Short mmCIF file of C-alpha atoms in Angstrom, two decimals:
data_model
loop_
_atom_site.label_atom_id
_atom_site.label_comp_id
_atom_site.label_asym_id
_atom_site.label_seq_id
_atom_site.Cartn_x
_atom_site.Cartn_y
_atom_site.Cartn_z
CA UNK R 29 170.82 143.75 24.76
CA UNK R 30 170.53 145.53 28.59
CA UNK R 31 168.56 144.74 31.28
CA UNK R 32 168.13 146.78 34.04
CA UNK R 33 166.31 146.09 37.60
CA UNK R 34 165.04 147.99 40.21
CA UNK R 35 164.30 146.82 44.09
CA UNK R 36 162.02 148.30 46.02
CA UNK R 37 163.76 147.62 49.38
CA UNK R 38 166.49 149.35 49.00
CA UNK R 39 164.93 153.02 48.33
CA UNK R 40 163.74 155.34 51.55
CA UNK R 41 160.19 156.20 51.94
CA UNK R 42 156.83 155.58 53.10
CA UNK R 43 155.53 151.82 53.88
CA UNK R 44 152.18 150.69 52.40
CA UNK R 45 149.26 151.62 55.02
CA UNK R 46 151.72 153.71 57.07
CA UNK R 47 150.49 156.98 58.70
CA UNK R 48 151.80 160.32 57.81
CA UNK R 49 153.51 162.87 59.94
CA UNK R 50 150.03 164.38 60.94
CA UNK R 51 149.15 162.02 63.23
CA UNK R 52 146.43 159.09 62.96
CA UNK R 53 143.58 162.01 62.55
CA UNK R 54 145.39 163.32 59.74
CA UNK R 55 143.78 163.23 56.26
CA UNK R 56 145.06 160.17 54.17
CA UNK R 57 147.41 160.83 51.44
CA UNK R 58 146.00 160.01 47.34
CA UNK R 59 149.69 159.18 46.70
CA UNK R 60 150.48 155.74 45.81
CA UNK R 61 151.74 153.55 48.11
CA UNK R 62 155.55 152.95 48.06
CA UNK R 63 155.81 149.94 46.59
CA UNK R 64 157.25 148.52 43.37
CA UNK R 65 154.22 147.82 41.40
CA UNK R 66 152.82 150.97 42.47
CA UNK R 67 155.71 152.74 41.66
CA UNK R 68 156.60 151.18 38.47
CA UNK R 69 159.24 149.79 39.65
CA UNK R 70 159.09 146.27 38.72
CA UNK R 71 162.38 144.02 37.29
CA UNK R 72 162.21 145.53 33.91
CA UNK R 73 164.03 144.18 30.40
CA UNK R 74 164.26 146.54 27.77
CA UNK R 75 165.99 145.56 24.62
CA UNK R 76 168.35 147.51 22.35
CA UNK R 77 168.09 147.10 18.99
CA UNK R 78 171.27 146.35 17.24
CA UNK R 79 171.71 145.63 13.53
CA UNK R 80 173.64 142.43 14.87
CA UNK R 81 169.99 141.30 16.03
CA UNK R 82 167.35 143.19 13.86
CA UNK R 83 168.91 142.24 10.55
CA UNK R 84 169.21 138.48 11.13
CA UNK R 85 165.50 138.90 12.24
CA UNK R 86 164.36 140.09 8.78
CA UNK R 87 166.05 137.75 6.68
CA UNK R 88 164.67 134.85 8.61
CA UNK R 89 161.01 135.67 8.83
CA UNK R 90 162.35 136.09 4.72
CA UNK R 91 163.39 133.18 4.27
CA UNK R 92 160.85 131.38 6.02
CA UNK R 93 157.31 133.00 5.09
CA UNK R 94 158.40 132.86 1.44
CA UNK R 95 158.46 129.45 1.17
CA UNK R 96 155.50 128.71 3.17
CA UNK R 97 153.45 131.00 0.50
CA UNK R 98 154.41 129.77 -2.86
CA UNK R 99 153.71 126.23 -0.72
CA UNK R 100 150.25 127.34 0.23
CA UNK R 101 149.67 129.46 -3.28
CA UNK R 102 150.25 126.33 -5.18
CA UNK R 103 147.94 124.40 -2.82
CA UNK R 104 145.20 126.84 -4.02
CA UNK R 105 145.81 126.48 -7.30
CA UNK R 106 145.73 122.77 -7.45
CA UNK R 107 141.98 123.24 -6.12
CA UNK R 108 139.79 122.71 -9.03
CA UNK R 109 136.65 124.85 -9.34
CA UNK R 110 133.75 125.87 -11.63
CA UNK R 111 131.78 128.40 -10.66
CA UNK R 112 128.40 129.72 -12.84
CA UNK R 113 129.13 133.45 -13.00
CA UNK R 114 126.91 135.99 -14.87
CA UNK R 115 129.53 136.43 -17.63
CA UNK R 116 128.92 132.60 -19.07
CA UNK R 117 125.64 130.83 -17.88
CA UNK R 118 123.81 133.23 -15.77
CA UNK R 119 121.61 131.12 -13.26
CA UNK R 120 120.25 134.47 -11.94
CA UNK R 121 118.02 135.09 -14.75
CA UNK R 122 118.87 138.43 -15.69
CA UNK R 123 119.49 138.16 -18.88
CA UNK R 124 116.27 137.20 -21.94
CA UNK R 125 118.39 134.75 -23.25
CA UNK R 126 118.90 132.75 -19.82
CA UNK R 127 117.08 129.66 -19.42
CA UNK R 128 116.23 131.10 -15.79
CA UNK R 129 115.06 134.38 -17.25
CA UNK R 130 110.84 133.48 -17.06
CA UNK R 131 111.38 132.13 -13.46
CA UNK R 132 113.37 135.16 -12.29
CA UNK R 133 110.75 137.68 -14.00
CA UNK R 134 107.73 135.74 -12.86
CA UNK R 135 108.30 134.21 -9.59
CA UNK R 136 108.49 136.09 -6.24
CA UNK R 137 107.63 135.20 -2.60
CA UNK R 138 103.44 135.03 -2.88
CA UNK R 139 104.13 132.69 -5.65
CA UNK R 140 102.34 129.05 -5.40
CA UNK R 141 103.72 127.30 -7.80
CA UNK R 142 107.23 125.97 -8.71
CA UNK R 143 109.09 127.40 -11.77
CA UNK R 144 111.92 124.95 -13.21
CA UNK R 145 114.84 125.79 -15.38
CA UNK R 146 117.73 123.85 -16.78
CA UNK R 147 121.43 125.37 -17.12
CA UNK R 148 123.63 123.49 -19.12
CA UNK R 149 127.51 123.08 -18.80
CA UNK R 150 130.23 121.04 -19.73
CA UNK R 151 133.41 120.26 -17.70
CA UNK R 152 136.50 119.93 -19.70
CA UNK R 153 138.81 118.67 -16.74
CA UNK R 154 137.82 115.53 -14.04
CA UNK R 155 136.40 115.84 -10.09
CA UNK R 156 139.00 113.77 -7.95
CA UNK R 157 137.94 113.18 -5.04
CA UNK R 158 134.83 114.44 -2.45
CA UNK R 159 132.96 117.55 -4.81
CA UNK R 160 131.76 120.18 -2.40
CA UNK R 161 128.52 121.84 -4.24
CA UNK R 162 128.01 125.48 -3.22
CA UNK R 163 125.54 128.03 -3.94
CA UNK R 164 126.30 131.81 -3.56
CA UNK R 165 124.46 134.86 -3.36
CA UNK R 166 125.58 138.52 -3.83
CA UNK R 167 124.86 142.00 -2.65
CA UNK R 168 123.09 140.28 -0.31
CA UNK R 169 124.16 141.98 3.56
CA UNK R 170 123.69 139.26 5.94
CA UNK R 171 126.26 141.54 8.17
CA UNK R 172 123.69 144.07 8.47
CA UNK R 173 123.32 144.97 12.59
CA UNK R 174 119.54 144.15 12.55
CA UNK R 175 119.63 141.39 10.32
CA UNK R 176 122.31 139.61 12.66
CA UNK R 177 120.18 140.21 15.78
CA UNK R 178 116.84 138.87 13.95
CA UNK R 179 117.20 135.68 16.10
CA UNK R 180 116.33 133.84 19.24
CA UNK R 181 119.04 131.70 20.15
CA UNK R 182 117.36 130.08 22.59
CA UNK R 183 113.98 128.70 20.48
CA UNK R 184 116.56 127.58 18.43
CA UNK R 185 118.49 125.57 21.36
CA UNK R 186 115.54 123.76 22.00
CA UNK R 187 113.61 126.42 25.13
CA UNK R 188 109.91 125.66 25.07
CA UNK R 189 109.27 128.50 26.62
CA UNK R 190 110.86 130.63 24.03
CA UNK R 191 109.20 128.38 21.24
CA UNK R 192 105.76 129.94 22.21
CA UNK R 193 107.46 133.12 23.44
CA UNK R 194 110.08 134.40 21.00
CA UNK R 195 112.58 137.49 22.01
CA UNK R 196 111.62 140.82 20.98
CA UNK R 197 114.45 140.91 18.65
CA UNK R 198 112.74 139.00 15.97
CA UNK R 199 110.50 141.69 15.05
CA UNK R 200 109.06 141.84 12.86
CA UNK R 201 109.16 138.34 12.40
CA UNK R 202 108.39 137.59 15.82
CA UNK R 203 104.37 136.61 15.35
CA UNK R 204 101.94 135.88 12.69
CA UNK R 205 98.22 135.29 12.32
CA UNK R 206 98.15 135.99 16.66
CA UNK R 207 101.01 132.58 16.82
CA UNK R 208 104.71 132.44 17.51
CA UNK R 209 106.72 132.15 14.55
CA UNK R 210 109.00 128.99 14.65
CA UNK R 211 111.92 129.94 13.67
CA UNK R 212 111.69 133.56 14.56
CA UNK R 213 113.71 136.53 12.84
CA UNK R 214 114.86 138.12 9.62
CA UNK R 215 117.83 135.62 9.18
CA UNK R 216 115.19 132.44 9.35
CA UNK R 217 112.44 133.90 7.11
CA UNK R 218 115.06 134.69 4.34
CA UNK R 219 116.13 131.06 4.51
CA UNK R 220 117.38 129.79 1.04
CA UNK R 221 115.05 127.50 -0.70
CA UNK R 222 116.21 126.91 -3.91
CA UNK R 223 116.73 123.61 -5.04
CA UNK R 224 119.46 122.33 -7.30
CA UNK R 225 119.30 118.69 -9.28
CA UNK R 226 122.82 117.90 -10.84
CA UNK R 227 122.77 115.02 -13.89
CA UNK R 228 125.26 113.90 -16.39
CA UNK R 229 124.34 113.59 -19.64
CA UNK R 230 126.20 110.18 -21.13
CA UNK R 231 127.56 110.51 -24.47
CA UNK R 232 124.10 108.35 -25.97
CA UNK R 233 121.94 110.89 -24.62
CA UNK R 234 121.06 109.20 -21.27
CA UNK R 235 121.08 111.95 -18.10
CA UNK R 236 122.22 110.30 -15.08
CA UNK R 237 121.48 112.05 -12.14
CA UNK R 238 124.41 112.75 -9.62
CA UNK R 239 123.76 111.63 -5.74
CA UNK R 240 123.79 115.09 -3.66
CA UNK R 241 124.49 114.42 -0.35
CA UNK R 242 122.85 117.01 1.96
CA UNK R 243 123.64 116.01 5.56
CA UNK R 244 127.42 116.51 6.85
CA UNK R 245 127.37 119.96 5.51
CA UNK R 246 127.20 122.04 8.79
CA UNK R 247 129.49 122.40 12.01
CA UNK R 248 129.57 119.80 14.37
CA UNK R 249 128.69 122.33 16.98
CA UNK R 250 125.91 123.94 15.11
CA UNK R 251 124.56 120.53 14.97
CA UNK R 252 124.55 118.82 18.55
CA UNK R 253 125.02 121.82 20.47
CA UNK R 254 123.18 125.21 19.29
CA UNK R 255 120.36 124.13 16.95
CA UNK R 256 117.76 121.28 18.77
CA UNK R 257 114.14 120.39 18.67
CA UNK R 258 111.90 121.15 21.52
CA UNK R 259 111.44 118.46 23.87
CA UNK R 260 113.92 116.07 22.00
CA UNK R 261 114.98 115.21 18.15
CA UNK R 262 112.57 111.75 17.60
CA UNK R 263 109.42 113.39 18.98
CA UNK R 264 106.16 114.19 16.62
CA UNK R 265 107.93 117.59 15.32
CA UNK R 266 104.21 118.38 13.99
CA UNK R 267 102.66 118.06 17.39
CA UNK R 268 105.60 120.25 19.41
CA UNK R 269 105.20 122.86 16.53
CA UNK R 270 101.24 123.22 16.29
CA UNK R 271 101.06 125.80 18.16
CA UNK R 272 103.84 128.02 16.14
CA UNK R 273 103.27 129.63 13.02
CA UNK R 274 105.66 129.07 9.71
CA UNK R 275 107.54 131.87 8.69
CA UNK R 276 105.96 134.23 6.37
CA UNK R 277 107.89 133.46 3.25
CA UNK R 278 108.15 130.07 4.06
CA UNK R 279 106.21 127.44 2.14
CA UNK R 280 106.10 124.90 4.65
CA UNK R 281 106.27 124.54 8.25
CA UNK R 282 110.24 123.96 10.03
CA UNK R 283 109.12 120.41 10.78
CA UNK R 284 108.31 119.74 6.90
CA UNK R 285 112.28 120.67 5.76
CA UNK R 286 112.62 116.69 5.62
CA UNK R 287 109.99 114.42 7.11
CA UNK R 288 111.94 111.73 5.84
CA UNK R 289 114.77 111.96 7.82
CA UNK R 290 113.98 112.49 12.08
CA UNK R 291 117.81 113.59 12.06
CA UNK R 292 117.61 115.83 9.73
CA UNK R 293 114.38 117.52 10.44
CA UNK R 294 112.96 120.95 12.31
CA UNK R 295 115.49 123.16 14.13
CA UNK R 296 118.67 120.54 13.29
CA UNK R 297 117.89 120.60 9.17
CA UNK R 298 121.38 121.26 8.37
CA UNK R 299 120.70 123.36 5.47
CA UNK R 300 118.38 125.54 7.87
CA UNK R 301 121.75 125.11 10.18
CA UNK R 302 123.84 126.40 7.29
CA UNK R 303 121.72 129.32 6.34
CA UNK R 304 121.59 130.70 9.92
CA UNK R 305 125.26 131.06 10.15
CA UNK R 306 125.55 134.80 8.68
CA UNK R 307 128.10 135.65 6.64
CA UNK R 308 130.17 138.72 7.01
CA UNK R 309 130.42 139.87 3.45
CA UNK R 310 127.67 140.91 0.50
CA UNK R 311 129.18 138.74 -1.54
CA UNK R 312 129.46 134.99 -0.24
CA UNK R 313 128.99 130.96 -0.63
CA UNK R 314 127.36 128.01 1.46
CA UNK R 315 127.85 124.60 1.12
CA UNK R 316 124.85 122.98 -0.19
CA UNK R 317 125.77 118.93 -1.13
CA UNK R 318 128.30 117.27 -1.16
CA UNK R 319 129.00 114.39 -3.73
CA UNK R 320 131.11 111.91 -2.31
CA UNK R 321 133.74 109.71 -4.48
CA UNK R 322 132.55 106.14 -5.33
CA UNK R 323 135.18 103.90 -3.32
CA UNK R 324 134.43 100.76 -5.56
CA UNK R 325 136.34 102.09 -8.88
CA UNK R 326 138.84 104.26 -9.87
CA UNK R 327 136.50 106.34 -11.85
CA UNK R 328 136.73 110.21 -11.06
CA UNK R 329 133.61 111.39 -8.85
CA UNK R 330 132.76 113.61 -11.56
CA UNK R 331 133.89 112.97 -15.59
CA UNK R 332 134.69 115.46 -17.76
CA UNK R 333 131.66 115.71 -20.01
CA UNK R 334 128.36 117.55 -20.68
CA UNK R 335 125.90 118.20 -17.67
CA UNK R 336 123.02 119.88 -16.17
CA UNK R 337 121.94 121.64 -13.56
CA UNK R 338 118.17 121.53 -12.36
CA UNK R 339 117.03 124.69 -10.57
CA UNK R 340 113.40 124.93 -9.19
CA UNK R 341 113.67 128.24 -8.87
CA UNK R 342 112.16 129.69 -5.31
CA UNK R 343 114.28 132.21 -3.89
CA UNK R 344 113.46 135.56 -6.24
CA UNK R 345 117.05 137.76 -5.80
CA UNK R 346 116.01 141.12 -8.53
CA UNK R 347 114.17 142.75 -5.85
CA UNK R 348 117.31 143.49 -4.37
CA UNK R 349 119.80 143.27 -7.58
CA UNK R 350 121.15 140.09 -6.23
CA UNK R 351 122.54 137.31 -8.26
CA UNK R 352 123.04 133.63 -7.70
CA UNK R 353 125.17 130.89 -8.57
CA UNK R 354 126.37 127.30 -8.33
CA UNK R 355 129.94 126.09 -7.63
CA UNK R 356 131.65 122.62 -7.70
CA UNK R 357 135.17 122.55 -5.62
CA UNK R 358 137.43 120.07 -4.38
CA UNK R 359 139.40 120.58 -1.31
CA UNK R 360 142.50 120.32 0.17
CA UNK R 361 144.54 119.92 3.46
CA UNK R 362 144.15 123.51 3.89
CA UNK R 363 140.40 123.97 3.28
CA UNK R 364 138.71 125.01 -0.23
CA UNK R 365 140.49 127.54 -2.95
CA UNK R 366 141.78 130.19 -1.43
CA UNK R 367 144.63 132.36 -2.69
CA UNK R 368 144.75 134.91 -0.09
CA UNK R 369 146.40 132.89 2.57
CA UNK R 370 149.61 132.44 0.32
CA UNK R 371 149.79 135.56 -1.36
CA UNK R 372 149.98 137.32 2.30
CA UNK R 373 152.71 135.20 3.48
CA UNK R 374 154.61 136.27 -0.17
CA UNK R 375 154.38 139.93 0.60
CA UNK R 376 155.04 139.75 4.06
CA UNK R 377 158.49 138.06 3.83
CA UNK R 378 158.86 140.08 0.36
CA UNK R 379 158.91 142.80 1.99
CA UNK R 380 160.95 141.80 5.10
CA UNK R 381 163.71 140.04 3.23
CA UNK R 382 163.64 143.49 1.27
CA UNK R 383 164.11 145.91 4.39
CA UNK R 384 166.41 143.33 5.42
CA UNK R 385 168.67 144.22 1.94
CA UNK R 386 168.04 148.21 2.55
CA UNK R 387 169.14 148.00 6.42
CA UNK R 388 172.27 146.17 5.47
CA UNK R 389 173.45 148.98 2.78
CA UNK R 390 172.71 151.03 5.14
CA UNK R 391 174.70 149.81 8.34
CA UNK R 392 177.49 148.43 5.73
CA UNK R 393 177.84 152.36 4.42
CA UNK R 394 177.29 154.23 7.84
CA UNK R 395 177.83 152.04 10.33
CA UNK R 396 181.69 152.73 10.36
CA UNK R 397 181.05 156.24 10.57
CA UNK R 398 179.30 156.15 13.52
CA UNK R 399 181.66 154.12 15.56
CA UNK R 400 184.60 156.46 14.28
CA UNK R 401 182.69 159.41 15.60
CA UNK R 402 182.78 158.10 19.47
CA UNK R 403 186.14 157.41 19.32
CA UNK R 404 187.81 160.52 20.88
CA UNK R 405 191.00 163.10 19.04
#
C-alpha cells in the first residue's frame, strides 16, 4: 500500500482573492484559486493492489457469502407453499372444464349480480404456524407511468379540500355524474374485489370454514400515517363522503368496504391499503388473510386433508389475458419463500472463491518471473 500527500503551503503562487499584476482595475482571472481543494490537491491515499492483499480478499468474501447462501437457500426451502396455478386448478376460468369457467365468461364490470364458484384441493403436507393467504394477478402492469400517477395522495391522507377537489392526475377517474370521485385514480377504481371463503372438508363430509383474518395485512405506515379518513377515523364515513361519488367500477361506496368495523373502514380498509401499494412487476401477489395458529392445542393451523376454496367471482381478468390465483405460505425469519436471496449470495462467492483459485495459478506461475526481471545483470 502507498500513500502520498500534498500541502498546499509549501508550493509558490497566487493567494485566494489576491490581485494580479495588472493592478486593482485589471480584469479578474477565471483560474482557480490556489488552494488545495481547488487545486486537487487534497491528502490523497491511493492503494496498490498486491496479490498479498487482493487474493486474501477473494477467498474471504468466498468463504463467507457461501455459507450465508446455502443458509438462506435452505431457509426458502423450508417455506411451505401451495399456490393454484393454471396447470392444476385454474381459478382464472379459462379453461370449459374449470369450475370458474361460467363466472369468467359471463361476468364483467356492469355486472349486478354475484357469480360463485368452488375450487377444490387437497393438501398432502400440514400448515405450522401463522398461514399467510395471497392472491395474485398476472400480466397485469401496475408499473405502468400513468397508472402509478392515477392518485391523489393527499384525499387519501385525509385533505378535505382535496376530497371534493381531487388532483388532475386522476383523470379520468377524477369526476363522475358532476361529483368528486372518492378515491380518485386508475389504481383505486381497479381495486381488487374478489372474495375468497376457505373451508375444510372433515373426513364425514362436514366443511368447516377456516377464520380469515383480514386486518394486520398492510404496513404500519400505510395504516396510521398515509391512508386516513376525512375529518377523523370514528366520524359518520357516510355523511363526510356524500358529497363524493364511488368509483366507476366500484359496487359500493369507500365507506361501505366494512361498516362493521370503524377501524377498518373508508380510506384505512387495509385491503383498499394493500391494493394501492403498486407493484413493480406484471406478474405479482398481495396478502389477502391471514389465518392465525390456534394457541390452545398443538393441532397444525391447517391439516393435511381435502378443502375448498369459495370464490365470488367479481374482478373479470380475460379482457386483458390476465389470470388469477390463490396461495397459502408460511413464513420465516427472513420473510416469505424466496430463493433469490440465497442463490445470489452462492454465485457471488462462487465466483469470487473461483477468481481467487485462477489469480493464485497465476501469481504462483508468473509471479517469480516478474521479480527476476527487475533484478539487474
Amino acid at each position: 500500500m502507498m500513500a502520498s500527500s500534498y500541502n498546499a503551503k509549501d508550493e509558490d503562487g497566487h493567494h485566494p482573492g489576491s490581485v494580479g499584476s495588472g493592478g486593482p482595475g485589471a480584469v479578474k482571472s477565471k483560474k482557480p484559486d490556489n488552494t488545495a481543494f481547488k487545486q486537487q490537491r487534497l491528502p490523497a491515499w491511493q492503494p496498490i493492489l498486491t496479490a498479498g492483499t487482493v487474493l486474501p480478499a477473494f477467498f474471504m468474501i468466498g468463504l463467507i457469502f457461501i455459507p450465508i447462501g446455502i443458509g438462506l437457500l435452505v431457509t426458502s426451502n423450508n417455506i411451505k407453499e401451495f399456490e393454484f396455478e393454471v396447470r392444476t386448478i385454474d381459478y382464472t376460468g379459462v379453461d370449459m372444464f374449470s369450475p370458474c369457467f361460467n363466472c369468467s365468461q359471463n361476468y364483467s364490470w356492469n355486472s349486478s349480480s354475484a357469480c360463485t364458484c368452488s375450487v377444490p384441493f387437497t393438501l398432502d403436507q400440514p400448515f405450522e404456524s401463522n398461514v399467510f393467504m395471497y392472491y395474485g394477478l398476472s400480466n397485469f402492469y401496475q408499473n405502468h407511468r400513468r397508472y402509478v400517477k392515477s392518485r391523489d395522495d393527499s384525499q387519501l391522507n385525509g385533505d378535505k379540500s382535496s376530497l371534493l377537489n381531487p388532483s388532475k392526475e386522476c383523470e379520468p377517474y377524477r369526476t363522475s355524474d358532476k361529483k368528486s370521485i372518492a378515491p380518485c385514480g386508475a389504481i383505486a377504481n381497479s381495486l381488487f374485489n374478489d372474495t375468497l371463503e376457505l373451508f375444510y372438508i372433515h373426513p364425514n363430509g362436514s366443511r368447516i370454514a377456516i377464520h380469515l383474518m383480514k386486518t394486520g395485512i398492510a404496513w404500519w405506515t400505510d395504516k396510521h400515517v398515509k391512508f386516513r379518513n376525512p375529518g377523523g377515523n370514528h366520524n359518520n364515513l357516510s355523511i363526510v363522503f356524500q358529497e363524493t361519488s364511488k368509483p366507476v367500477n366500484w359496487h359500493k361506496p369507500v365507506y361501505e368496504l366494512d361498516p362493521s368495523d370503524p377501524e377498518n373502514n373508508g380510506f384505512i380498509n387495509e385491503d383498499f391499503i394493500v391494493w394501492m401499494r403498486t407493484a413493480a412487476l406484471p406478474t405479482f401477489r398481495k396478502l389477502y388473510r391471514i389465518i392465525q395458529k390456534k394457541k390452545v392445542n398443538m393441532t397444525p393451523t391447517l391439516p393435511p386433508g381435502n378443502y375448498s376454496l369459495e370464490v365470488t367471482y367479481n374482478y373479470p381478468v380475460r379482457s386483458f389475458d390476465g389470470r388469477k390465483r390463490m396461495i397459502l405460505s408460511t413464513i420465516s425469519w427472513m420473510g416469505g419463500k424466496n430463493p433469490f436471496l440465497g442463490i445470489a449470495y452462492i454465485t457471488v462467492g462462487s465466483v469470487c472463491f473461483f477468481l481467487g483459485v485462477v489469480l493464485l495459478i497465476i501469481h504462483h506461475k508468473y509471479g517469480n518471473r516478474n521479480n527476476n526481471a527487475d533484478i539487474p545483470n
